[in-house]
GROMACS .gro file of C-alpha atoms in nm:
model
  292
    1MET     CA    1   0.189  -0.437  -1.027
    2ASN     CA    2   0.532  -0.527  -0.861
    3GLU     CA    3   0.643  -0.179  -0.959
    4LEU     CA    4   0.432  -0.046  -0.672
    5TYR     CA    5   0.611  -0.259  -0.412
    6GLY     CA    6   0.838  -0.058  -0.188
    7ALA     CA    7   0.870   0.312  -0.152
    8GLY     CA    8   0.712   0.581  -0.365
    9VAL     CA    9   0.721   0.959  -0.320
   10ALA     CA   10   0.460   1.214  -0.383
   11LEU     CA   11   0.681   1.480  -0.541
   12VAL     CA   12   0.665   1.850  -0.441
   13THR     CA   13   0.642   2.120  -0.712
   14PRO     CA   14   0.919   2.376  -0.638
   15PHE     CA   15   0.841   2.740  -0.701
   16HIS     CA   16   1.056   3.043  -0.745
   17SER     CA   17   0.998   3.330  -0.492
   18ASP     CA   18   0.771   3.497  -0.758
   19GLY     CA   19   0.547   3.170  -0.750
   20SER     CA   20   0.653   3.044  -1.097
   21ILE     CA   21   0.755   2.681  -1.141
   22ASP     CA   22   1.131   2.613  -1.060
   23PHE     CA   23   1.201   2.334  -1.300
   24GLU     CA   24   1.568   2.329  -1.208
   25GLY     CA   25   1.460   2.278  -0.840
   26LEU     CA   26   1.225   1.996  -0.956
   27GLY     CA   27   1.513   1.841  -1.149
   28ARG     CA   28   1.713   1.823  -0.817
   29VAL     CA   29   1.424   1.687  -0.628
   30ILE     CA   30   1.385   1.407  -0.882
   31GLU     CA   31   1.760   1.326  -0.884
   32HIS     CA   32   1.760   1.322  -0.504
   33GLN     CA   33   1.484   1.061  -0.517
   34ILE     CA   34   1.656   0.840  -0.764
   35LYS     CA   35   1.991   0.853  -0.594
   36GLY     CA   36   1.824   0.792  -0.256
   37GLY     CA   37   1.666   0.466  -0.367
   38MET     CA   38   1.298   0.551  -0.426
   39ASP     CA   39   1.129   0.275  -0.623
   40TYR     CA   40   0.890   0.498  -0.802
   41LEU     CA   41   0.777   0.853  -0.818
   42VAL     CA   42   0.431   1.025  -0.822
   43SER     CA   43   0.397   1.350  -1.015
   44LEU     CA   44   0.132   1.601  -0.905
   45GLY     CA   45  -0.046   1.432  -0.613
   46THR     CA   46  -0.174   1.659  -0.327
   47THR     CA   47   0.193   1.730  -0.220
   48GLY     CA   48   0.255   1.870  -0.564
   49GLU     CA   49   0.002   2.166  -0.492
   50THR     CA   50  -0.178   2.038  -0.804
   51ALA     CA   51  -0.485   2.238  -0.704
   52THR     CA   52  -0.298   2.569  -0.769
   53LEU     CA   53  -0.152   2.474  -1.110
   54SER     CA   54  -0.306   2.570  -1.440
   55GLU     CA   55  -0.374   2.295  -1.689
   56ASN     CA   56  -0.072   2.412  -1.903
   57GLU     CA   57   0.152   2.403  -1.588
   58ARG     CA   58   0.034   2.061  -1.511
   59GLU     CA   59   0.110   1.941  -1.861
   60ASP     CA   60   0.462   2.112  -1.837
   61VAL     CA   61   0.537   1.936  -1.509
   62TRP     CA   62   0.431   1.596  -1.635
   63LYS     CA   63   0.648   1.634  -1.943
   64PHE     CA   64   0.948   1.764  -1.758
   65THR     CA   65   0.921   1.491  -1.498
   66ALA     CA   66   0.900   1.217  -1.756
   67GLU     CA   67   1.187   1.344  -1.958
   68THR     CA   68   1.404   1.396  -1.647
   69VAL     CA   69   1.325   1.035  -1.500
   70ALA     CA   70   1.390   0.896  -1.848
   71GLY     CA   71   1.261   0.548  -1.766
   72ARG     CA   72   1.498   0.502  -1.462
   73VAL     CA   73   1.214   0.440  -1.222
   74PRO     CA   74   0.835   0.384  -1.280
   75LEU     CA   75   0.638   0.708  -1.286
   76ILE     CA   76   0.265   0.764  -1.179
   77ALA     CA   77   0.053   1.078  -1.259
   78GLY     CA   78  -0.199   1.228  -1.019
   79ILE     CA   79  -0.530   1.287  -1.203
   80GLY     CA   80  -0.837   1.323  -1.001
   81GLY     CA   81  -1.113   1.565  -0.898
   82ASN     CA   82  -1.482   1.625  -0.795
   83ASN     CA   83  -1.622   1.669  -1.147
   84THR     CA   84  -1.609   1.319  -1.312
   85THR     CA   85  -1.674   1.459  -1.661
   86GLU     CA   86  -1.360   1.683  -1.625
   87VAL     CA   87  -1.151   1.401  -1.490
   88VAL     CA   88  -1.251   1.189  -1.793
   89ARG     CA   89  -1.152   1.480  -2.023
   90GLN     CA   90  -0.824   1.525  -1.847
   91LEU     CA   91  -0.751   1.147  -1.886
   92ASN     CA   92  -0.846   1.149  -2.248
   93ALA     CA   93  -0.603   1.439  -2.301
   94PHE     CA   94  -0.321   1.290  -2.099
   95ASN     CA   95   0.018   1.215  -2.265
   96GLN     CA   96   0.093   0.889  -2.108
   97GLN     CA   97   0.449   0.854  -2.248
   98GLY     CA   98   0.685   0.765  -1.966
   99TYR     CA   99   0.403   0.682  -1.714
  100THR     CA  100   0.284   0.348  -1.574
  101ALA     CA  101  -0.021   0.429  -1.377
  102ILE     CA  102  -0.272   0.708  -1.274
  103LEU     CA  103  -0.329   0.799  -0.887
  104SER     CA  104  -0.682   0.929  -0.869
  105VAL     CA  105  -0.810   1.089  -0.550
  106SER     CA  106  -1.179   1.012  -0.436
  107PRO     CA  107  -1.407   1.326  -0.514
  108TYR     CA  108  -1.374   1.592  -0.258
  109TYR     CA  109  -1.612   1.853  -0.127
  110ASN     CA  110  -1.925   1.716  -0.298
  111LYS     CA  111  -1.947   1.437  -0.039
  112PRO     CA  112  -2.077   1.165  -0.274
  113THR     CA  113  -2.246   0.847  -0.146
  114GLN     CA  114  -2.061   0.510  -0.178
  115GLU     CA  115  -2.263   0.445  -0.495
  116GLY     CA  116  -2.154   0.786  -0.631
  117ILE     CA  117  -1.789   0.709  -0.545
  118TYR     CA  118  -1.823   0.366  -0.709
  119ARG     CA  119  -1.975   0.517  -1.041
  120HIS     CA  120  -1.716   0.783  -1.043
  121TYR     CA  121  -1.427   0.547  -1.033
  122LYS     CA  122  -1.594   0.320  -1.291
  123ALA     CA  123  -1.617   0.611  -1.538
  124VAL     CA  124  -1.248   0.713  -1.463
  125ALA     CA  125  -1.127   0.369  -1.514
  126ALA     CA  126  -1.303   0.323  -1.849
  127ALA     CA  127  -1.143   0.646  -1.971
  128SER     CA  128  -0.794   0.590  -1.840
  129PRO     CA  129  -0.523   0.470  -2.078
  130LEU     CA  130  -0.325   0.342  -1.778
  131PRO     CA  131  -0.411   0.133  -1.454
  132ILE     CA  132  -0.581   0.323  -1.172
  133ILE     CA  133  -0.471   0.364  -0.819
  134LEU     CA  134  -0.755   0.470  -0.587
  135TYR     CA  135  -0.667   0.743  -0.337
  136ASN     CA  136  -0.872   0.756  -0.009
  137VAL     CA  137  -0.779   1.058   0.207
  138PRO     CA  138  -1.103   1.143   0.413
  139GLY     CA  139  -0.914   1.412   0.591
  140ARG     CA  140  -0.885   1.617   0.276
  141THR     CA  141  -1.190   1.502   0.071
  142GLY     CA  142  -1.456   1.506   0.338
  143SER     CA  143  -1.577   1.168   0.264
  144ASN     CA  144  -1.450   0.810   0.314
  145VAL     CA  145  -1.414   0.533   0.049
  146SER     CA  146  -1.555   0.240   0.248
  147PRO     CA  147  -1.367  -0.097   0.244
  148GLU     CA  148  -1.674  -0.244   0.080
  149THR     CA  149  -1.657   0.019  -0.208
  150THR     CA  150  -1.276  -0.041  -0.253
  151VAL     CA  151  -1.323  -0.416  -0.260
  152ARG     CA  152  -1.609  -0.391  -0.498
  153LEU     CA  153  -1.416  -0.181  -0.748
  154ALA     CA  154  -1.114  -0.409  -0.705
  155HIS     CA  155  -1.318  -0.716  -0.787
  156GLU     CA  156  -1.523  -0.562  -1.068
  157VAL     CA  157  -1.297  -0.325  -1.260
  158ASP     CA  158  -0.984  -0.484  -1.403
  159ASN     CA  159  -0.772  -0.168  -1.438
  160ILE     CA  160  -0.822  -0.066  -1.088
  161ILE     CA  161  -0.513  -0.226  -0.933
  162ALA     CA  162  -0.438  -0.056  -0.601
  163THR     CA  163  -0.545   0.182  -0.339
  164LYS     CA  164  -0.349   0.433  -0.146
  165GLU     CA  165  -0.517   0.434   0.192
  166ALA     CA  166  -0.482   0.744   0.409
  167SER     CA  167  -0.795   0.694   0.613
  168GLY     CA  168  -0.586   0.618   0.945
  169SER     CA  169  -0.840   0.344   1.025
  170PHE     CA  170  -0.666   0.008   1.091
  171ASP     CA  171  -1.009  -0.162   1.104
  172GLN     CA  172  -1.055  -0.038   0.742
  173PHE     CA  173  -0.705  -0.151   0.633
  174SER     CA  174  -0.779  -0.495   0.780
  175LYS     CA  175  -1.108  -0.539   0.593
  176ILE     CA  176  -0.952  -0.443   0.265
  177MET     CA  177  -0.676  -0.697   0.312
  178ARG     CA  178  -0.924  -0.964   0.414
  179ASP     CA  179  -1.165  -0.917   0.119
  180LYS     CA  180  -0.950  -0.778  -0.171
  181PRO     CA  181  -0.872  -1.002  -0.479
  182GLU     CA  182  -0.531  -1.155  -0.496
  183GLY     CA  183  -0.290  -0.906  -0.669
  184PHE     CA  184  -0.474  -0.592  -0.565
  185VAL     CA  185  -0.219  -0.377  -0.395
  186LEU     CA  186  -0.269  -0.189  -0.064
  187LEU     CA  187  -0.042   0.122  -0.015
  188SER     CA  188   0.006   0.332   0.289
  189GLY     CA  189  -0.076   0.689   0.211
  190ASP     CA  190   0.032   0.820   0.550
  191ASP     CA  191   0.399   0.826   0.662
  192PRO     CA  192   0.356   0.747   1.028
  193ALA     CA  193   0.138   0.434   0.943
  194THR     CA  194   0.382   0.279   0.698
  195LEU     CA  195   0.525   0.020   0.940
  196PRO     CA  196   0.197  -0.100   1.096
  197MET     CA  197   0.018  -0.108   0.757
  198MET     CA  198   0.290  -0.313   0.596
  199ALA     CA  199   0.284  -0.542   0.894
  200LEU     CA  200  -0.096  -0.592   0.810
  201GLY     CA  201  -0.010  -0.673   0.445
  202ALA     CA  202   0.045  -0.342   0.260
  203VAL     CA  203   0.333  -0.356   0.023
  204GLY     CA  204   0.460   0.001   0.031
  205ILE     CA  205   0.416   0.360   0.088
  206ILE     CA  206   0.352   0.675  -0.126
  207SER     CA  207   0.541   0.904   0.110
  208VAL     CA  208   0.576   1.285   0.158
  209VAL     CA  209   0.866   1.258   0.398
  210ALA     CA  210   1.072   1.076   0.128
  211ASN     CA  211   1.104   1.409  -0.063
  212ALA     CA  212   1.364   1.503   0.192
  213PHE     CA  213   1.477   1.160   0.327
  214PRO     CA  214   1.445   0.907   0.030
  215THR     CA  215   1.709   0.678   0.170
  216GLU     CA  216   1.546   0.632   0.505
  217VAL     CA  217   1.204   0.582   0.372
  218ALA     CA  218   1.319   0.339   0.089
  219GLN     CA  219   1.507   0.127   0.363
  220LEU     CA  220   1.209   0.125   0.588
  221ALA     CA  221   0.986  -0.010   0.310
  222LYS     CA  222   1.241  -0.265   0.204
  223LEU     CA  223   1.295  -0.396   0.570
  224CYS     CA  224   0.922  -0.427   0.600
  225LEU     CA  225   0.884  -0.629   0.285
  226GLU     CA  226   1.164  -0.858   0.422
  227HIS     CA  227   0.971  -0.881   0.751
  228ASN     CA  228   1.261  -0.747   0.936
  229TYR     CA  229   1.045  -0.540   1.168
  230PRO     CA  230   1.311  -0.489   1.448
  231GLU     CA  231   1.536  -0.300   1.204
  232ALA     CA  232   1.236  -0.128   1.042
  233ARG     CA  233   1.132  -0.005   1.375
  234LYS     CA  234   1.461   0.176   1.427
  235ILE     CA  235   1.414   0.379   1.112
  236HIS     CA  236   1.043   0.437   1.203
  237SER     CA  237   1.150   0.577   1.541
  238LYS     CA  238   1.416   0.800   1.366
  239LEU     CA  239   1.157   0.948   1.138
  240ILE     CA  240   0.887   1.023   1.390
  241ARG     CA  241   0.993   1.375   1.489
  242MET     CA  242   1.071   1.493   1.133
  243THR     CA  243   0.740   1.342   1.006
  244GLU     CA  244   0.556   1.539   1.275
  245LEU     CA  245   0.742   1.865   1.171
  246CYS     CA  246   0.652   1.794   0.802
  247PHE     CA  247   0.281   1.817   0.878
  248VAL     CA  248   0.241   2.032   1.182
  249GLU     CA  249   0.171   2.338   0.961
  250GLY     CA  250   0.043   2.161   0.665
  251ASN     CA  251   0.170   1.978   0.356
  252PRO     CA  252   0.387   2.055   0.175
  253ALA     CA  253   0.510   2.362   0.372
  254GLY     CA  254   0.699   2.154   0.618
  255VAL     CA  255   0.874   1.930   0.371
  256LYS     CA  256   0.945   2.218   0.140
  257GLU     CA  257   1.126   2.395   0.436
  258ILE     CA  258   1.325   2.082   0.496
  259LEU     CA  259   1.433   2.072   0.119
  260TYR     CA  260   1.524   2.438   0.153
  261GLN     CA  261   1.751   2.372   0.444
  262LEU     CA  262   1.902   2.079   0.252
  263GLY     CA  263   1.979   2.304  -0.043
  264ILE     CA  264   1.756   2.122  -0.286
  265CYS     CA  265   1.485   2.365  -0.369
  266GLY     CA  266   1.308   2.665  -0.224
  267ALA     CA  267   1.044   2.681   0.043
  268THR     CA  268   0.790   2.877  -0.158
  269VAL     CA  269   0.421   2.752  -0.170
  270ARG     CA  270   0.131   2.905  -0.342
  271LEU     CA  271  -0.163   3.062  -0.166
  272PRO     CA  272  -0.381   2.967   0.012
  273LEU     CA  273  -0.097   2.787   0.155
  274VAL     CA  274   0.191   2.979   0.328
  275GLU     CA  275   0.552   2.904   0.413
  276ALA     CA  276   0.680   2.742   0.728
  277SER     CA  277   0.697   2.974   1.028
  278GLY     CA  278   1.014   3.076   1.183
  279THR     CA  279   0.934   2.852   1.485
  280LEU     CA  280   0.892   2.544   1.250
  281ALA     CA  281   1.203   2.632   1.042
  282SER     CA  282   1.405   2.651   1.368
  283ALA     CA  283   1.279   2.317   1.495
  284ILE     CA  284   1.358   2.149   1.156
  285ARG     CA  285   1.709   2.304   1.180
  286ASP     CA  286   1.763   2.151   1.522
  287GLU     CA  287   1.643   1.807   1.399
  288LEU     CA  288   1.836   1.790   1.081
  289PRO     CA  289   2.182   1.687   1.226
  290ILE     CA  290   2.063   1.337   1.305
  291TYR     CA  291   2.022   1.287   0.924
  292SER     CA  292   2.374   1.400   0.833
   0.00000   0.00000   0.00000
């Protein structure tokens, strides 16, 4: 899956002030990514506020995104959940036209055992019309996909091709790199960890910060793939403060505020999330000039 090498972005879903989907804003976000050099896009991951979208809204976003991208870069759809039967149903109904893979988050809230996670992903993979990227984000799901479970799935299930790792554990990253089959892809799921994870053998990032700064994130990933870590560290250092501001009041409120200040889309989020505070908006305004 060479298409997963480099920089991907977990797209935001822009909303109008009344909470309805802003498709014109989404179009501008997509064009910003492609012009900025993103290698691929992810539609409706966590950053897309997928949990607050209806089924019809999700279908509309996927369709609009595929039509707007029009094959210019690879496109991945986020389809996951904590009801295995429902995830399988969604996969069976998914219109895969324009998409190359599925990003599927590990079941949240239920806190399954490792055997439950393994069986969940086996069922998801069997139902999926496209290759599966595992997504491990314990800070959101409440449970961790262990390195042993990741590697077990990688060895046993042919169409599980990658994992987006946002565990924050370098011990975990190292064990996956050591034990995974050749060709199985490790991706950073956490912007601040991109450089060190790629130094350990990850081949890219699915980024939040790239919504606002695609050129910088794409260049960071490219330099890491070239093992040019001195130059990569310069970009990593440049992004530290803005990355902190993206997440200090939750994702995607921070990055949407940046996009608003850049004139790309609005800052509206759907409850239970709330927009960035005035303090955060001011801090972002102070930091933005270094990116001009």
